[in-house]
């Protein structure tokens, strides 16, 4: 390409488009390199549903208030303290401004869904889901004159002493050089790179299902690290949920997730329970279950509920395996019938009856089991019994590049003058482990806006200003 742009955005999802719009509105010329074809653009953002939002009072779609301190406490709980507090609080505080910015840019919202989600106070849901959100951003980008290249994989970066000078991009199979004054890396994690996952997980990674885009293979992340960018995060840590084992290997999206776990029991292929299904509200625990299942034999588990709670969750994409007895269900799931029968019998005997309420932390628990079930423990005694096979469903990985509050990538302990990052590629600064529902979209939106504006400023556009 003969022209030189102010800002090159590597990636095409929510974080990338927030960066692109912010940079363009700050006066920069912008080019977006999206490695996917147009019909699969926007990475995992296509499958998103909501973002977690701090707010001081009720909004059009959020109830009550969700303060910074409560938000941060929730984050500390799921991460076990493995978070950069300064960056985490920046993301949390800035989320309160994002709702208005998103609305101004055409994003529409709807009230949250009910059931096990418990998100009516904390998470704003996109009307039409993540695909509607990114389509809206792309439409604005076109009107603003932002150049978008599809089938454009960044295959090389020219970075000298932490300063970006240009990129090699393969566009529709042909190599091209893109000259730009600044770079915003917003290209996701490496979750679709099974070979890389295997470096951390061994052969177990072969049984993982990648619930999002097949294009997040970590190329830009690897290039940045090879050029000396400081790494952050554990390569084995990721957003990993319990996914229906019958889902496609890649890109099954949100509909392949199962939310039945807290309402019944989960057993491994030996028919034995292995974790507290009712430990906490589902949005704070659903993203640990992929990792838990990954640690089980053959990376498979089975969720079992009965007719009392079967209608308390969203319908599954694949039909449940249904039986009138536990032993019959064991046969359908190919589990040892004698062991599963004992597991259910022992579970039922240990249930301490209380007031069941799946919308809050109730007092229905078990006593004397290992592990006990802390909440929502009801006897499995009302046929039909329903079973679902579960696999680890990987959404995104937490290994990334270290950044500061301006979104600058850190090289050998020093912030790069013109290299920035946003979204999954830097989320490990804040998410050392665990996950809060909707927080990935929050990190992407916040740091997309921050990095885009900062990149425009670094490019010397003159019109750059604080994110609106």
Tab-separated table of N, CA, C and O in Angstrom, residues 100-211:
chain	number	residue	atom	x	y	z
A	100	UNK	N	-23.250	5.079	27.764
A	100	UNK	CA	-23.663	6.250	26.980
A	100	UNK	C	-22.926	6.302	25.642
A	100	UNK	O	-23.524	6.608	24.596
A	101	UNK	N	-21.616	5.995	25.653
A	101	UNK	CA	-20.832	6.019	24.416
A	101	UNK	C	-21.366	4.996	23.425
A	101	UNK	O	-21.521	5.283	22.232
A	102	UNK	N	-21.665	3.816	23.898
A	102	UNK	CA	-22.183	2.768	23.024
A	102	UNK	C	-23.545	3.164	22.461
A	102	UNK	O	-23.818	2.960	21.268
A	103	UNK	N	-24.386	3.725	23.324
A	103	UNK	CA	-25.699	4.165	22.860
A	103	UNK	C	-25.572	5.251	21.796
A	103	UNK	O	-26.276	5.233	20.773
A	104	UNK	N	-24.652	6.192	22.013
A	104	UNK	CA	-24.418	7.244	21.026
A	104	UNK	C	-23.932	6.694	19.695
A	104	UNK	O	-24.134	7.301	18.639
A	105	UNK	N	-23.299	5.529	19.747
A	105	UNK	CA	-22.789	4.905	18.525
A	105	UNK	C	-23.735	3.837	17.988
A	105	UNK	O	-23.332	2.973	17.205
A	106	UNK	N	-24.996	3.908	18.396
A	106	UNK	CA	-26.027	3.090	17.768
A	106	UNK	C	-26.317	1.754	18.400
A	106	UNK	O	-27.184	1.017	17.923
A	107	UNK	N	-25.609	1.392	19.476
A	107	UNK	CA	-25.863	0.111	20.132
A	107	UNK	C	-27.166	0.224	20.923
A	107	UNK	O	-27.390	1.196	21.637
A	108	UNK	N	-27.999	-0.778	20.782
A	108	UNK	CA	-29.268	-0.799	21.513
A	108	UNK	C	-29.235	-1.918	22.543
A	108	UNK	O	-28.584	-2.948	22.355
A	109	UNK	N	-29.948	-1.692	23.650
A	109	UNK	CA	-29.918	-2.632	24.763
A	109	UNK	C	-31.314	-3.146	25.081
A	109	UNK	O	-32.323	-2.551	24.683
A	110	UNK	N	-31.351	-4.253	25.823
A	110	UNK	CA	-32.614	-4.838	26.274
A	110	UNK	C	-32.447	-5.332	27.695
A	110	UNK	O	-31.311	-5.550	28.148
A	111	UNK	N	-33.531	-5.521	28.430
A	111	UNK	CA	-33.412	-6.062	29.794
A	111	UNK	C	-32.788	-7.447	29.763
A	111	UNK	O	-32.894	-8.187	28.775
A	112	UNK	N	-32.146	-7.814	30.855
A	112	UNK	CA	-31.458	-9.108	30.912
A	112	UNK	C	-32.453	-10.253	30.990
A	112	UNK	O	-33.615	-10.084	31.369
A	113	UNK	N	-31.964	-11.432	30.659
A	113	UNK	CA	-32.756	-12.638	30.769
A	113	UNK	C	-32.798	-13.095	32.222
A	113	UNK	O	-31.962	-12.711	33.035
A	114	UNK	N	-33.759	-13.945	32.543
A	114	UNK	CA	-33.933	-14.421	33.912
A	114	UNK	C	-33.295	-15.802	34.068
A	114	UNK	O	-32.480	-16.221	33.260
A	115	UNK	N	-33.693	-16.535	35.105
A	115	UNK	CA	-33.160	-17.878	35.322
A	115	UNK	C	-31.894	-17.854	36.146
A	115	UNK	O	-31.770	-17.109	37.117
A	116	UNK	N	-30.914	-18.659	35.743
A	116	UNK	CA	-29.685	-18.796	36.530
A	116	UNK	C	-28.692	-17.672	36.278
A	116	UNK	O	-27.609	-17.672	36.843
A	117	UNK	N	-29.024	-16.712	35.412
A	117	UNK	CA	-28.037	-15.707	35.022
A	117	UNK	C	-27.799	-14.644	36.093
A	117	UNK	O	-26.680	-14.161	36.269
A	118	UNK	N	-28.840	-14.206	36.805
A	118	UNK	CA	-28.692	-13.239	37.909
A	118	UNK	C	-27.982	-11.956	37.456
A	118	UNK	O	-27.133	-11.425	38.169
A	119	UNK	N	-28.290	-11.430	36.292
A	119	UNK	CA	-27.517	-10.323	35.740
A	119	UNK	C	-28.308	-9.023	35.578
A	119	UNK	O	-27.783	-8.051	35.046
A	120	UNK	N	-29.544	-8.992	36.039
A	120	UNK	CA	-30.376	-7.817	35.803
A	120	UNK	C	-29.836	-6.535	36.406
A	120	UNK	O	-30.156	-5.444	35.947
A	121	UNK	N	-28.992	-6.657	37.427
A	121	UNK	CA	-28.451	-5.477	38.095
A	121	UNK	C	-27.062	-5.115	37.579
A	121	UNK	O	-26.639	-3.961	37.694
A	122	UNK	N	-26.346	-6.069	37.012
A	122	UNK	CA	-24.926	-5.859	36.723
A	122	UNK	C	-24.571	-5.785	35.245
A	122	UNK	O	-23.571	-5.182	34.888
A	123	UNK	N	-25.358	-6.423	34.386
A	123	UNK	CA	-24.963	-6.573	32.989
A	123	UNK	C	-26.018	-6.043	32.029
A	123	UNK	O	-27.201	-6.407	32.127
A	124	UNK	N	-25.569	-5.210	31.088
A	124	UNK	CA	-26.449	-4.667	30.054
A	124	UNK	C	-26.373	-5.561	28.818
A	124	UNK	O	-25.288	-5.807	28.270
A	125	UNK	N	-27.525	-6.047	28.365
A	125	UNK	CA	-27.600	-6.965	27.232
A	125	UNK	C	-27.801	-6.205	25.925
A	125	UNK	O	-28.610	-5.269	25.851
A	126	UNK	N	-27.089	-6.633	24.884
A	126	UNK	CA	-27.213	-6.008	23.572
A	126	UNK	C	-28.451	-6.541	22.862
A	126	UNK	O	-28.651	-7.757	22.774
A	127	UNK	N	-29.263	-5.650	22.345
A	127	UNK	CA	-30.385	-6.061	21.517
A	127	UNK	C	-29.831	-6.601	20.201
A	127	UNK	O	-29.135	-5.892	19.480
A	128	UNK	N	-30.096	-7.863	19.916
A	128	UNK	CA	-29.533	-8.479	18.723
A	128	UNK	C	-28.195	-9.140	18.968
A	128	UNK	O	-27.604	-9.702	18.032
A	129	UNK	N	-27.701	-9.085	20.212
A	129	UNK	CA	-26.454	-9.744	20.548
A	129	UNK	C	-25.226	-9.050	20.016
A	129	UNK	O	-25.274	-7.938	19.483
A	130	UNK	N	-24.091	-9.736	20.163
A	130	UNK	CA	-22.819	-9.155	19.768
A	130	UNK	C	-22.711	-8.879	18.278
A	130	UNK	O	-22.038	-7.927	17.871
A	131	UNK	N	-23.376	-9.692	17.461
A	131	UNK	CA	-23.279	-9.462	16.017
A	131	UNK	C	-23.931	-8.141	15.638
A	131	UNK	O	-23.422	-7.407	14.783
A	132	UNK	N	-25.071	-7.819	16.269
A	132	UNK	CA	-25.708	-6.534	16.002
A	132	UNK	C	-24.802	-5.388	16.441
A	132	UNK	O	-24.697	-4.360	15.756
A	133	UNK	N	-24.131	-5.571	17.582
A	133	UNK	CA	-23.228	-4.533	18.083
A	133	UNK	C	-22.094	-4.266	17.102
A	133	UNK	O	-21.850	-3.112	16.713
A	134	UNK	N	-21.386	-5.312	16.673
A	134	UNK	CA	-20.240	-5.082	15.786
A	134	UNK	C	-20.687	-4.622	14.404
A	134	UNK	O	-19.997	-3.815	13.759
A	135	UNK	N	-21.839	-5.092	13.933
A	135	UNK	CA	-22.338	-4.600	12.643
A	135	UNK	C	-22.597	-3.099	12.705
A	135	UNK	O	-22.350	-2.363	11.739
A	136	UNK	N	-23.102	-2.644	13.845
A	136	UNK	CA	-23.327	-1.208	14.039
A	136	UNK	C	-22.015	-0.443	13.975
A	136	UNK	O	-21.913	0.594	13.306
A	137	UNK	N	-20.998	-0.954	14.648
A	137	UNK	CA	-19.692	-0.289	14.629
A	137	UNK	C	-19.084	-0.274	13.226
A	137	UNK	O	-18.488	0.720	12.800
A	138	UNK	N	-19.212	-1.368	12.506
A	138	UNK	CA	-18.659	-1.415	11.152
A	138	UNK	C	-19.375	-0.434	10.225
A	138	UNK	O	-18.756	0.169	9.351
A	139	UNK	N	-20.672	-0.282	10.418
A	139	UNK	CA	-21.422	0.676	9.586
A	139	UNK	C	-20.942	2.101	9.838
A	139	UNK	O	-20.772	2.891	8.901
A	140	UNK	N	-20.693	2.428	11.103
A	140	UNK	CA	-20.173	3.755	11.419
A	140	UNK	C	-18.768	3.921	10.856
A	140	UNK	O	-18.414	4.971	10.312
A	141	UNK	N	-17.964	2.872	10.960
A	141	UNK	CA	-16.599	2.930	10.427
A	141	UNK	C	-16.595	3.243	8.943
A	141	UNK	O	-15.774	4.032	8.460
A	142	UNK	N	-17.520	2.637	8.222
A	142	UNK	CA	-17.606	2.899	6.781
A	142	UNK	C	-17.955	4.350	6.519
A	142	UNK	O	-17.389	4.996	5.615
A	143	UNK	N	-18.876	4.898	7.301
A	143	UNK	CA	-19.269	6.301	7.115
A	143	UNK	C	-18.131	7.258	7.448
A	143	UNK	O	-18.024	8.335	6.852
A	144	UNK	N	-17.278	6.856	8.398
A	144	UNK	CA	-16.180	7.725	8.819
A	144	UNK	C	-14.937	7.583	7.934
A	144	UNK	O	-13.944	8.281	8.149
A	145	UNK	N	-14.986	6.665	6.987
A	145	UNK	CA	-13.849	6.507	6.086
A	145	UNK	C	-12.738	5.626	6.632
A	145	UNK	O	-11.593	5.701	6.161
A	146	UNK	N	-13.058	4.788	7.597
A	146	UNK	CA	-12.069	3.847	8.110
A	146	UNK	C	-11.892	2.715	7.098
A	146	UNK	O	-12.864	2.116	6.645
A	147	UNK	N	-10.666	2.433	6.739
A	147	UNK	CA	-10.374	1.370	5.768
A	147	UNK	C	-10.379	0.025	6.481
A	147	UNK	O	-9.704	-0.149	7.506
A	148	UNK	N	-11.125	-0.930	5.956
A	148	UNK	CA	-11.184	-2.269	6.542
A	148	UNK	C	-10.709	-3.277	5.505
A	148	UNK	O	-11.237	-3.332	4.395
A	149	UNK	N	-9.718	-4.077	5.892
A	149	UNK	CA	-9.202	-5.143	5.032
A	149	UNK	C	-9.630	-6.483	5.630
A	149	UNK	O	-9.377	-6.744	6.799
A	150	UNK	N	-10.280	-7.318	4.829
A	150	UNK	CA	-10.670	-8.648	5.274
A	150	UNK	C	-9.687	-9.684	4.722
A	150	UNK	O	-8.921	-9.412	3.794
A	151	UNK	N	-9.732	-10.883	5.294
A	151	UNK	CA	-8.753	-11.921	4.930
A	151	UNK	C	-7.345	-11.344	5.016
A	151	UNK	O	-6.491	-11.622	4.172
A	152	UNK	N	-7.120	-10.531	6.037
A	152	UNK	CA	-5.862	-9.787	6.177
A	152	UNK	C	-5.162	-10.212	7.466
A	152	UNK	O	-5.436	-9.659	8.534
A	153	UNK	N	-4.274	-11.165	7.362
A	153	UNK	CA	-3.555	-11.670	8.531
A	153	UNK	C	-2.221	-10.955	8.684
A	153	UNK	O	-1.423	-10.906	7.752
A	154	UNK	N	-2.004	-10.390	9.867
A	154	UNK	CA	-0.717	-9.769	10.160
A	154	UNK	C	0.301	-10.889	10.363
A	154	UNK	O	0.175	-11.701	11.277
A	155	UNK	N	1.295	-10.939	9.492
A	155	UNK	CA	2.290	-12.016	9.544
A	155	UNK	C	3.667	-11.532	9.991
A	155	UNK	O	4.554	-12.345	10.248
A	156	UNK	N	3.857	-10.223	10.058
A	156	UNK	CA	5.138	-9.696	10.505
A	156	UNK	C	4.998	-8.283	11.020
A	156	UNK	O	4.164	-7.514	10.544
A	157	UNK	N	5.790	-7.954	12.033
A	157	UNK	CA	5.815	-6.605	12.582
A	157	UNK	C	7.236	-6.080	12.534
A	157	UNK	O	8.179	-6.808	12.859
A	158	UNK	N	7.373	-4.833	12.147
A	158	UNK	CA	8.670	-4.173	12.208
A	158	UNK	C	8.671	-3.299	13.457
A	158	UNK	O	8.033	-2.230	13.483
A	159	UNK	N	9.345	-3.772	14.492
A	159	UNK	CA	9.427	-3.055	15.762
A	159	UNK	C	10.894	-2.968	16.149
A	159	UNK	O	11.564	-3.996	16.302
A	160	UNK	N	11.392	-1.777	16.296
A	160	UNK	CA	12.780	-1.558	16.682
A	160	UNK	C	12.840	-0.774	17.983
A	160	UNK	O	12.296	0.322	18.071
A	161	UNK	N	13.472	-1.379	18.999
A	161	UNK	CA	13.608	-0.752	20.308
A	161	UNK	C	12.251	-0.315	20.855
A	161	UNK	O	12.094	0.762	21.419
A	162	UNK	N	11.244	-1.179	20.665
A	162	UNK	CA	9.914	-0.887	21.177
A	162	UNK	C	9.104	0.076	20.346
A	162	UNK	O	7.989	0.426	20.735
A	163	UNK	N	9.615	0.499	19.199
A	163	UNK	CA	8.887	1.440	18.346
A	163	UNK	C	8.400	0.731	17.088
A	163	UNK	O	9.175	0.102	16.372
A	164	UNK	N	7.102	0.824	16.829
A	164	UNK	CA	6.486	0.206	15.658
A	164	UNK	C	6.748	1.045	14.411
A	164	UNK	O	6.626	2.272	14.435
A	165	UNK	N	7.102	0.356	13.318
A	165	UNK	CA	7.387	1.052	12.063
A	165	UNK	C	6.515	0.578	10.908
A	165	UNK	O	6.329	1.307	9.933
A	166	UNK	N	6.002	-0.631	10.978
A	166	UNK	CA	5.160	-1.127	9.904
A	166	UNK	C	4.840	-2.592	10.106
A	166	UNK	O	5.322	-3.242	11.028
A	167	UNK	N	3.999	-3.119	9.221
A	167	UNK	CA	3.566	-4.509	9.345
A	167	UNK	C	3.496	-5.169	7.982
A	167	UNK	O	3.197	-4.516	6.966
A	168	UNK	N	3.765	-6.461	7.974
A	168	UNK	CA	3.528	-7.278	6.794
A	168	UNK	C	2.195	-7.977	6.983
A	168	UNK	O	1.956	-8.599	8.031
A	169	UNK	N	1.342	-7.849	5.996
A	169	UNK	CA	-0.002	-8.406	6.087
A	169	UNK	C	-0.283	-9.227	4.832
A	169	UNK	O	-0.030	-8.761	3.713
A	170	UNK	N	-0.787	-10.422	5.018
A	170	UNK	CA	-1.203	-11.238	3.880
A	170	UNK	C	-2.681	-10.983	3.634
A	170	UNK	O	-3.526	-11.314	4.477
A	171	UNK	N	-2.997	-10.364	2.509
A	171	UNK	CA	-4.369	-9.994	2.177
A	171	UNK	C	-4.831	-10.852	1.007
A	171	UNK	O	-4.251	-10.788	-0.077
A	172	UNK	N	-5.856	-11.658	1.246
A	172	UNK	CA	-6.343	-12.573	0.213
A	172	UNK	C	-5.213	-13.406	-0.376
A	172	UNK	O	-5.149	-13.655	-1.588
A	173	UNK	N	-4.294	-13.829	0.491
A	173	UNK	CA	-3.212	-14.699	0.071
A	173	UNK	C	-1.995	-14.011	-0.497
A	173	UNK	O	-0.977	-14.656	-0.758
A	174	UNK	N	-2.059	-12.700	-0.694
A	174	UNK	CA	-0.937	-11.963	-1.274
A	174	UNK	C	-0.297	-11.079	-0.206
A	174	UNK	O	-1.001	-10.395	0.551
A	175	UNK	N	1.041	-11.055	-0.119
A	175	UNK	CA	1.709	-10.223	0.891
A	175	UNK	C	1.605	-8.741	0.551
A	175	UNK	O	1.644	-8.344	-0.610
A	176	UNK	N	1.469	-7.933	1.596
A	176	UNK	CA	1.409	-6.483	1.438
A	176	UNK	C	2.084	-5.848	2.641
A	176	UNK	O	2.160	-6.441	3.718
A	177	UNK	N	2.588	-4.636	2.455
A	177	UNK	CA	3.190	-3.873	3.537
A	177	UNK	C	2.257	-2.736	3.924
A	177	UNK	O	1.745	-2.024	3.057
A	178	UNK	N	2.018	-2.594	5.215
A	178	UNK	CA	1.214	-1.481	5.705
A	178	UNK	C	2.099	-0.590	6.547
A	178	UNK	O	2.701	-1.034	7.526
A	179	UNK	N	2.194	0.657	6.140
A	179	UNK	CA	2.948	1.637	6.912
A	179	UNK	C	1.973	2.432	7.776
A	179	UNK	O	0.951	2.928	7.280
A	180	UNK	N	2.280	2.518	9.054
A	180	UNK	CA	1.424	3.265	9.976
A	180	UNK	C	2.286	3.848	11.085
A	180	UNK	O	3.337	3.305	11.428
A	181	UNK	N	1.829	4.951	11.641
A	181	UNK	CA	2.579	5.618	12.697
A	181	UNK	C	2.406	4.942	14.045
A	181	UNK	O	3.269	5.056	14.920
A	182	UNK	N	1.283	4.241	14.215
A	182	UNK	CA	1.008	3.573	15.485
A	182	UNK	C	0.292	2.253	15.226
A	182	UNK	O	-0.342	2.054	14.184
A	183	UNK	N	0.374	1.373	16.201
A	183	UNK	CA	-0.281	0.067	16.128
A	183	UNK	C	-1.143	-0.138	17.356
A	183	UNK	O	-0.717	0.122	18.477
A	184	UNK	N	-2.368	-0.618	17.130
A	184	UNK	CA	-3.208	-1.103	18.223
A	184	UNK	C	-3.434	-2.590	17.981
A	184	UNK	O	-4.074	-2.984	17.000
A	185	UNK	N	-2.889	-3.418	18.859
A	185	UNK	CA	-3.063	-4.866	18.767
A	185	UNK	C	-4.354	-5.237	19.491
A	185	UNK	O	-4.449	-5.090	20.706
A	186	UNK	N	-5.335	-5.695	18.731
A	186	UNK	CA	-6.630	-6.070	19.305
A	186	UNK	C	-7.110	-7.341	18.612
A	186	UNK	O	-8.248	-7.439	18.166
A	187	UNK	N	-6.223	-8.309	18.536
A	187	UNK	CA	-6.436	-9.487	17.695
A	187	UNK	C	-6.781	-10.751	18.470
A	187	UNK	O	-6.716	-11.855	17.929
A	188	UNK	N	-7.151	-10.616	19.735
A	188	UNK	CA	-7.596	-11.769	20.497
A	188	UNK	C	-6.479	-12.589	21.095
A	188	UNK	O	-5.298	-12.230	21.054
A	189	UNK	N	-6.852	-13.734	21.662
A	189	UNK	CA	-5.901	-14.637	22.279
A	189	UNK	C	-5.448	-15.716	21.309
A	189	UNK	O	-5.533	-15.552	20.094
A	190	UNK	N	-5.004	-16.871	21.860
A	190	UNK	CA	-4.520	-17.954	21.011
A	190	UNK	C	-5.361	-19.216	21.164
A	190	UNK	O	-4.918	-20.328	20.850
A	191	UNK	N	-6.617	-19.050	21.589
A	191	UNK	CA	-7.440	-20.198	21.928
A	191	UNK	C	-7.726	-21.135	20.759
A	191	UNK	O	-8.004	-22.319	20.959
A	192	UNK	N	-7.674	-20.638	19.523
A	192	UNK	CA	-7.928	-21.504	18.364
A	192	UNK	C	-6.675	-22.208	17.882
A	192	UNK	O	-6.720	-22.947	16.895
A	193	UNK	N	-5.560	-22.007	18.560
A	193	UNK	CA	-4.294	-22.636	18.203
A	193	UNK	C	-4.096	-23.851	19.120
A	193	UNK	O	-3.543	-23.736	20.215
A	194	UNK	N	-4.566	-24.996	18.668
A	194	UNK	CA	-4.531	-26.197	19.506
A	194	UNK	C	-3.095	-26.565	19.875
A	194	UNK	O	-2.819	-27.037	20.985
A	195	UNK	N	-2.169	-26.349	18.938
A	195	UNK	CA	-0.769	-26.667	19.220
A	195	UNK	C	-0.251	-25.826	20.380
A	195	UNK	O	0.457	-26.326	21.271
A	196	UNK	N	-0.591	-24.545	20.406
A	196	UNK	CA	-0.152	-23.668	21.489
A	196	UNK	C	-0.837	-24.064	22.793
A	196	UNK	O	-0.212	-24.110	23.861
A	197	UNK	N	-2.147	-24.365	22.734
A	197	UNK	CA	-2.844	-24.820	23.933
A	197	UNK	C	-2.194	-26.083	24.496
A	197	UNK	O	-2.111	-26.272	25.718
A	198	UNK	N	-1.719	-26.932	23.599
A	198	UNK	CA	-1.101	-28.187	24.040
A	198	UNK	C	0.198	-27.946	24.798
A	198	UNK	O	0.611	-28.792	25.612
A	199	UNK	N	0.855	-26.818	24.536
A	199	UNK	CA	2.075	-26.506	25.274
A	199	UNK	C	1.784	-26.350	26.769
A	199	UNK	O	2.628	-26.647	27.615
A	200	UNK	N	0.588	-25.865	27.076
A	200	UNK	CA	0.203	-25.668	28.477
A	200	UNK	C	-0.580	-26.845	29.031
A	200	UNK	O	-0.455	-27.171	30.221
A	201	UNK	N	-1.389	-27.499	28.193
A	201	UNK	CA	-2.323	-28.516	28.666
A	201	UNK	C	-1.956	-29.940	28.263
A	201	UNK	O	-2.586	-30.888	28.729
A	202	UNK	N	-0.975	-30.097	27.388
A	202	UNK	CA	-0.643	-31.431	26.915
A	202	UNK	C	-1.737	-31.970	25.998
A	202	UNK	O	-2.495	-31.229	25.371
A	203	UNK	N	-1.837	-33.309	25.951
A	203	UNK	CA	-2.801	-33.950	25.051
A	203	UNK	C	-4.245	-33.624	25.398
A	203	UNK	O	-5.140	-33.783	24.557
A	204	UNK	N	-4.508	-33.176	26.626
A	204	UNK	CA	-5.878	-32.825	27.013
A	204	UNK	C	-6.469	-31.770	26.086
A	204	UNK	O	-7.677	-31.751	25.833
A	205	UNK	N	-5.626	-30.883	25.549
A	205	UNK	CA	-6.107	-29.803	24.691
A	205	UNK	C	-6.801	-30.324	23.442
A	205	UNK	O	-7.636	-29.628	22.849
A	206	UNK	N	-6.486	-31.541	23.035
A	206	UNK	CA	-7.112	-32.100	21.836
A	206	UNK	C	-8.602	-32.337	22.042
A	206	UNK	O	-9.359	-32.437	21.071
A	207	UNK	N	-9.023	-32.435	23.295
A	207	UNK	CA	-10.442	-32.654	23.592
A	207	UNK	C	-11.193	-31.361	23.887
A	207	UNK	O	-12.381	-31.397	24.206
A	208	UNK	N	-10.515	-30.217	23.811
A	208	UNK	CA	-11.176	-28.938	24.049
A	208	UNK	C	-12.030	-28.556	22.841
A	208	UNK	O	-11.675	-28.854	21.695
A	209	UNK	N	-13.110	-27.874	23.127
A	209	UNK	CA	-13.934	-27.280	22.074
A	209	UNK	C	-13.722	-25.776	22.116
A	209	UNK	O	-13.729	-25.165	23.192
A	210	UNK	N	-13.488	-25.178	20.976
A	210	UNK	CA	-13.259	-23.741	20.892
A	210	UNK	C	-14.587	-23.089	20.534
A	210	UNK	O	-15.035	-23.145	19.394
A	211	UNK	N	-15.226	-22.471	21.509
A	211	UNK	CA	-16.597	-22.011	21.304
A	211	UNK	C	-16.671	-20.774	20.434
A	211	UNK	O	-17.746	-20.423	19.943
